[in-house]
XYZ file of C-alpha atoms in Angstrom:
245
model
C 131.967 116.585 99.964
C 129.229 116.543 102.597
C 127.918 119.899 101.383
C 127.824 118.674 97.787
C 126.023 115.469 98.748
C 123.549 117.303 100.977
C 122.719 119.671 98.124
C 122.176 116.763 95.750
C 119.856 115.087 98.264
C 117.744 118.265 98.313
C 117.624 118.279 94.514
C 116.750 114.623 93.982
C 114.777 113.528 97.040
C 111.536 115.067 95.809
C 108.162 113.745 94.712
C 109.230 114.251 91.106
C 111.718 111.396 91.598
C 108.868 108.875 91.986
C 107.516 108.913 88.438
C 110.686 107.445 86.879
C 111.507 104.992 89.661
C 110.073 101.543 90.523
C 108.875 103.018 93.823
C 106.059 104.545 91.766
C 104.107 101.275 92.039
C 103.754 100.959 95.838
C 102.869 104.661 95.874
C 99.695 103.744 93.988
C 98.265 101.933 97.025
C 96.881 102.871 100.450
C 96.450 99.478 102.118
C 99.567 98.344 103.969
C 99.534 94.822 102.535
C 99.110 96.145 99.005
C 101.998 98.543 99.551
C 104.461 96.008 100.947
C 103.654 93.297 98.399
C 103.830 95.680 95.431
C 107.052 97.191 96.807
C 108.638 93.766 97.255
C 107.784 92.649 93.726
C 108.920 95.999 92.303
C 112.242 95.797 94.120
C 112.884 92.217 93.005
C 112.297 93.245 89.361
C 114.615 96.263 89.641
C 117.586 95.162 87.579
C 118.642 95.839 83.999
C 117.317 98.779 82.009
C 115.029 100.963 84.059
C 112.490 101.605 81.297
C 112.202 97.875 80.565
C 111.520 96.628 84.075
C 109.151 99.529 84.823
C 107.218 98.611 81.691
C 107.119 94.967 82.825
C 105.954 95.929 86.319
C 103.224 98.126 84.863
C 102.065 95.166 82.786
C 102.126 92.857 85.803
C 100.123 95.122 88.112
C 97.531 95.802 85.424
C 97.103 92.055 84.862
C 96.277 91.584 88.544
C 93.809 94.493 88.433
C 95.960 96.689 90.675
C 95.117 94.473 93.653
C 98.367 92.840 94.801
C 97.162 91.547 98.157
C 93.905 90.222 96.696
C 95.924 88.438 94.017
C 98.243 86.907 96.644
C 95.321 85.900 98.841
C 93.510 84.208 95.937
C 96.563 83.094 94.029
C 95.415 79.545 93.246
C 92.280 80.849 91.536
C 93.876 83.849 89.875
C 97.365 82.615 88.911
C 96.634 82.391 85.173
C 96.428 86.193 85.098
C 100.243 86.285 85.012
C 100.872 83.385 82.634
C 102.643 85.591 80.071
C 104.909 87.561 82.423
C 108.602 86.933 81.785
C 111.482 89.315 82.414
C 115.071 88.361 81.639
C 116.201 85.829 84.274
C 112.738 85.623 85.829
C 110.564 83.180 83.910
C 106.858 82.700 84.386
C 107.343 79.656 86.617
C 109.683 81.631 88.888
C 107.071 84.342 89.324
C 104.430 81.671 90.029
C 106.640 80.260 92.776
C 107.217 83.678 94.340
C 103.505 84.471 94.453
C 102.651 80.984 95.716
C 105.085 81.474 98.596
C 103.620 84.904 99.330
C 100.210 83.224 99.419
C 101.500 80.746 102.013
C 103.102 83.526 104.039
C 99.953 85.650 104.261
C 97.189 83.059 104.275
C 98.488 79.806 105.770
C 101.192 81.184 108.064
C 99.188 84.322 108.946
C 102.350 86.366 108.681
C 103.624 89.156 106.430
C 106.669 90.491 104.642
C 107.135 92.958 107.473
C 107.375 90.192 110.055
C 109.673 88.146 107.821
C 112.059 91.020 107.075
C 112.155 92.003 110.740
C 114.039 88.733 111.316
C 116.687 89.536 108.697
C 117.244 89.103 104.963
C 118.779 85.668 105.456
C 115.541 84.528 107.106
C 113.629 85.943 104.131
C 115.822 83.987 101.715
C 115.590 80.785 103.765
C 111.791 81.033 103.932
C 111.420 81.447 100.176
C 113.928 78.707 99.372
C 112.424 76.268 101.869
C 108.944 76.748 100.433
C 109.869 76.528 96.752
C 108.498 73.253 95.366
C 110.722 73.320 92.273
C 114.212 73.119 93.794
C 114.815 76.865 93.406
C 115.801 77.247 89.719
C 118.244 79.926 88.597
C 115.659 82.611 87.843
C 114.044 82.206 91.238
C 117.422 82.360 93.000
C 118.320 85.499 91.076
C 115.104 87.203 92.147
C 115.413 86.033 95.769
C 119.158 86.365 96.292
C 121.000 84.550 99.064
C 122.800 86.892 101.509
C 125.055 84.073 102.685
C 126.903 84.298 99.358
C 128.239 87.724 100.297
C 126.667 89.736 97.489
C 125.752 93.415 97.768
C 122.021 92.655 98.329
C 121.175 95.815 96.405
C 117.485 95.046 95.895
C 116.895 93.957 99.498
C 118.580 97.138 100.750
C 116.625 99.300 98.316
C 113.371 97.662 99.418
C 114.221 98.254 103.080
C 115.056 101.893 102.305
C 111.624 102.287 100.751
C 109.805 100.663 103.646
C 111.668 102.192 106.612
C 112.777 105.698 105.621
C 110.168 108.435 105.630
C 110.275 111.258 103.137
C 108.821 112.579 99.899
C 109.956 109.419 98.072
C 110.350 106.606 100.601
C 107.250 105.070 102.122
C 108.277 104.658 105.766
C 105.531 102.222 106.821
C 107.760 99.797 108.784
C 109.414 100.651 112.088
C 111.294 97.529 113.237
C 114.564 99.154 112.171
C 115.895 102.705 112.388
C 117.052 104.583 109.253
C 120.511 104.681 110.823
C 120.621 100.866 110.608
C 119.950 100.668 106.875
C 122.587 99.745 104.297
C 123.240 101.538 101.022
C 121.730 99.885 97.915
C 124.960 99.287 96.005
C 124.990 98.673 92.269
C 127.865 99.018 89.808
C 127.105 102.676 89.090
C 126.893 103.773 92.726
C 130.046 101.765 93.447
C 131.955 103.361 90.573
C 130.941 106.872 91.558
C 131.708 106.202 95.212
C 135.237 105.120 94.311
C 135.641 108.097 92.005
C 134.752 110.432 94.883
C 136.915 108.527 97.381
C 133.963 107.311 99.397
C 134.767 103.646 98.774
C 138.135 101.892 98.575
C 137.160 98.236 98.298
C 137.312 96.946 94.712
C 134.678 94.203 94.944
C 130.985 95.099 94.844
C 129.990 92.885 97.761
C 128.502 93.174 101.242
C 131.860 94.343 102.650
C 131.816 97.236 100.182
C 128.226 98.009 101.195
C 129.226 98.218 104.852
C 132.328 100.290 104.071
C 130.365 102.813 102.013
C 127.522 102.971 104.538
C 130.003 103.641 107.338
C 131.564 106.421 105.277
C 128.168 107.999 104.656
C 127.475 107.867 108.397
C 130.292 110.384 108.796
C 128.060 112.855 106.937
C 124.794 111.906 108.696
C 124.860 109.186 111.342
C 121.079 109.161 111.793
C 120.163 108.815 108.114
C 123.163 107.821 105.976
C 121.076 106.198 103.245
C 119.573 109.516 102.179
C 122.803 109.853 100.214
C 121.536 107.167 97.870
C 119.675 110.067 96.233
C 122.878 112.107 96.043
C 124.842 109.301 94.407
C 121.960 108.860 91.984
C 122.210 112.577 91.239
C 125.923 112.342 90.579
C 125.180 109.516 88.179
C 122.572 111.508 86.307
C 124.886 114.498 86.007
C 127.591 112.261 84.572
C 125.212 110.331 82.317
C 125.767 107.040 84.155
C 122.240 106.285 85.290
C 120.580 105.147 82.107
C 120.533 101.683 83.666
C 120.359 100.583 87.282
């Protein structure tokens, strides 16, 4: 199984992967703040049909003139640029709240997403929830999920893979965590394939399943187990499962 997964990593972890993945958006930028903000927003939007949320992200970044940090920094003056952005659970007011909180993080608190994530995903969640002026409606809570509820945290883990791993696809601009400490981004398709290939026994798609699968993948590569996210993606493509995320 290790040989098969390693071969699939070689096939799929290439620059060609970027053009059909939400990671394409942070790859458009050079400035660190632009990269991390665009990556965070892209990861939070990454649910549902891939072509739909990529289209919505493309619309969003064009509306803010491809300047994510400038938009965050000047959010109060520029917020009407995104007045028509809605995507499934995330309504316009939810997106306003997220950008307003990013504005506070970078301008008032003189901090960053890197510093916030270095303290843990629960700290990230608590910061966003604490600073939401609208009692954290459903769409906001869906976008900024709460780790304390035991969910798989797929989008957080995908975002951290992007930011910490280095390679032809992942950005690798943060170093507060080692690749060996990352967790697999687990969605229903990866979970199903992992069970099919006897990599995962737990039936629920929750944080315990994430840890179980990550530990199994460490048996194949203890220093970089999350590279096998590309292999599981490849298995999905070969079986026709990965039309949606």
